[in-house]
């Protein structure tokens, strides 16, 4: 069964790639027509391919193959004692004058800014997820504490017998009476 699923998934991916290469709009209906598979099978395979990153949903019901790039090659940059620069990418070597190196740096500045923005966004998303989990944990803890309040001691978190006062920064606090 797993082999059949892999085979139909590969068939759907190949059909998506072929239709896209022919500049055709890729929909579940065109895929069903092309492959002969049922719409329920097409929907399942499209979901799997989208989850795996093999295809992208460009709008509701329209798909394109995800860009496929070869694996990144090792890179290095060496500044020689005479000011020349050697840039090695895989097996290829560029030898640049200092002026060419500066020009290349100017051309790459946009990509460097984009890489920095991507990394900052990634770090922000991680931090937001961590903070969200901490807030959830604290809410559960407060709820547990509220449920343990002894009614004979008054309300710990209640606002019914407090007087609102404003402090210098504009925040409100309650003073008990």
Coordinates of C-alpha atoms in Angstrom, one line a residue:
X1 CA 0.0 0.0 0.0
X2 CA 2.8 2.4 0.9
X3 CA 4.5 1.7 -2.5
X4 CA 1.2 2.4 -4.3
X5 CA 0.9 5.7 -2.4
X6 CA 4.5 6.7 -3.3
X7 CA 3.9 5.8 -6.9
X8 CA 0.7 7.8 -7.2
X9 CA 2.4 10.7 -5.4
X10 CA 5.3 10.6 -7.9
X11 CA 2.7 10.4 -10.7
X12 CA 0.9 13.5 -9.4
X13 CA 4.2 15.4 -8.9
X14 CA 5.3 14.6 -12.4
X15 CA 2.0 15.7 -13.8
X16 CA 2.2 19.0 -11.9
X17 CA 5.7 19.6 -13.3
X18 CA 4.7 18.6 -16.9
X19 CA 1.6 20.9 -16.9
X20 CA 3.6 23.8 -15.4
X21 CA 6.4 23.3 -18.0
X22 CA 3.7 23.6 -20.7
X23 CA 2.5 26.8 -19.1
X24 CA -0.8 25.2 -18.2
X25 CA -2.8 26.0 -15.0
X26 CA -2.5 23.1 -12.6
X27 CA -5.7 22.3 -10.8
X28 CA -7.0 19.1 -9.2
X29 CA -9.4 18.7 -12.1
X30 CA -6.7 18.9 -14.8
X31 CA -4.6 16.5 -12.8
X32 CA -7.5 14.0 -12.5
X33 CA -8.1 14.2 -16.2
X34 CA -4.4 13.8 -17.0
X35 CA -3.6 11.0 -14.6
X36 CA -6.9 9.2 -14.5
X37 CA -6.9 9.2 -10.7
X38 CA -10.0 10.0 -8.6
X39 CA -10.3 13.5 -7.2
X40 CA -10.1 12.2 -3.6
X41 CA -6.7 10.6 -4.4
X42 CA -5.5 13.8 -6.2
X43 CA -6.5 15.9 -3.2
X44 CA -4.7 13.6 -0.8
X45 CA -1.5 13.6 -2.9
X46 CA -1.6 17.3 -3.5
X47 CA -1.8 17.8 0.3
X48 CA 1.1 15.5 0.8
X49 CA 3.2 17.2 -1.9
X50 CA 2.4 20.7 -0.5
X51 CA 3.2 19.6 3.1
X52 CA 6.5 18.1 1.8
X53 CA 7.4 21.4 0.0
X54 CA 7.4 19.7 -3.4
X55 CA 4.6 22.0 -4.8
X56 CA 3.2 25.4 -3.8
X57 CA -0.4 26.5 -3.7
X58 CA -0.4 29.9 -5.5
X59 CA -4.1 30.3 -5.0
X60 CA -7.1 28.2 -4.0
X61 CA -7.0 25.1 -6.1
X62 CA -4.0 26.2 -8.3
X63 CA -0.6 24.6 -7.8
X64 CA 3.0 25.0 -9.2
X65 CA 6.1 22.9 -8.6
X66 CA 8.4 24.3 -5.9
X67 CA 11.7 25.6 -7.3
X68 CA 14.3 22.8 -7.1
X69 CA 17.9 24.0 -6.6
X70 CA 21.0 21.8 -6.5
X71 CA 22.7 21.4 -3.1
X72 CA 24.9 24.3 -2.0
X73 CA 28.5 23.9 -2.8
X74 CA 31.3 24.9 -0.3
X75 CA 32.5 28.5 -0.7
X76 CA 35.4 30.5 0.6
X77 CA 36.9 33.9 0.1
X78 CA 40.6 34.6 0.5
X79 CA 42.2 38.0 0.5
X80 CA 45.8 37.6 -0.8
X81 CA 48.7 39.7 0.5
X82 CA 48.8 41.8 -2.7
X83 CA 45.1 42.7 -2.3
X84 CA 43.8 40.3 -4.9
X85 CA 40.8 38.2 -3.8
X86 CA 40.2 34.5 -4.5
X87 CA 36.6 33.3 -4.3
X88 CA 36.2 29.5 -4.5
X89 CA 32.7 28.0 -5.2
X90 CA 33.0 24.3 -5.4
X91 CA 35.6 23.5 -8.0
X92 CA 35.5 27.0 -9.6
X93 CA 37.9 29.8 -8.6
X94 CA 37.5 33.5 -9.3
X95 CA 40.4 35.8 -9.0
X96 CA 39.3 39.4 -8.4
X97 CA 41.1 42.7 -8.2
X98 CA 40.3 44.8 -5.1
X99 CA 38.1 47.0 -7.3
X100 CA 36.2 44.0 -8.7
X101 CA 35.8 42.7 -5.1
X102 CA 34.2 46.0 -4.0
X103 CA 31.9 45.9 -7.0
X104 CA 30.8 42.4 -6.3
X105 CA 30.2 43.3 -2.6
X106 CA 27.9 46.2 -3.8
X107 CA 26.0 43.8 -6.0
X108 CA 25.7 41.3 -3.2
X109 CA 24.5 43.9 -0.6
X110 CA 20.8 43.3 -1.4
X111 CA 21.2 39.5 -0.9
X112 CA 23.1 40.1 2.4
X113 CA 20.3 42.4 3.6
X114 CA 17.7 39.8 2.6
X115 CA 19.6 37.0 4.4
X116 CA 19.7 39.2 7.5
X117 CA 16.0 39.9 7.3
X118 CA 15.2 36.2 6.9
X119 CA 17.3 35.3 9.9
X120 CA 15.8 38.1 12.0
X121 CA 12.3 36.9 11.0
X122 CA 13.2 33.3 11.9
X123 CA 14.5 34.4 15.3
X124 CA 11.5 36.5 16.0
X125 CA 9.2 33.6 15.1
X126 CA 11.1 31.3 17.5
X127 CA 10.9 33.9 20.2
X128 CA 7.2 34.5 19.7
X129 CA 6.5 30.8 19.9
X130 CA 8.5 30.5 23.1
X131 CA 6.7 33.5 24.6
X132 CA 3.3 32.1 23.6
X133 CA 4.1 28.8 25.3
X134 CA 5.2 30.7 28.5
X135 CA 2.0 32.8 28.5
X136 CA 0.0 29.6 28.2
X137 CA 1.9 28.0 31.0
X138 CA 1.4 31.1 33.2
X139 CA -2.3 31.2 32.4
X140 CA -2.7 27.6 33.5
X141 CA -0.8 28.4 36.7
X142 CA -3.0 31.4 37.5
X143 CA -6.1 29.4 36.8
X144 CA -4.9 26.7 39.2
X145 CA -4.1 29.3 41.9
X146 CA -7.5 31.0 41.4
X147 CA -9.3 27.6 41.9
X148 CA -7.4 27.1 45.3
X149 CA -8.6 30.4 46.8
X150 CA -10.4 29.9 50.1
X151 CA -13.7 31.9 50.0
X152 CA -13.3 32.9 53.7
X153 CA -10.2 34.8 52.9
X154 CA -11.7 37.1 50.3
X155 CA -10.8 37.2 46.7
X156 CA -7.1 37.3 45.9
X157 CA -7.6 38.3 42.3
X158 CA -10.9 40.0 42.6
X159 CA -11.5 43.7 41.9
X160 CA -14.7 44.2 43.9
X161 CA -13.2 45.9 47.0
X162 CA -10.3 47.9 45.5
X163 CA -9.8 51.5 44.8
X164 CA -8.3 52.4 41.4
X165 CA -5.2 54.7 41.5
X166 CA -3.2 55.9 38.6
X167 CA 0.6 56.0 38.9
X168 CA 3.0 58.3 37.2
X169 CA 3.4 56.1 34.1
X170 CA -0.4 55.9 33.6
X171 CA -0.9 52.4 34.8
X172 CA -3.7 51.5 37.1
X173 CA -3.3 49.7 40.4
X174 CA -5.8 48.7 43.1
X175 CA -5.5 49.7 46.7
X176 CA -7.6 47.6 49.1
X177 CA -9.9 49.4 51.5

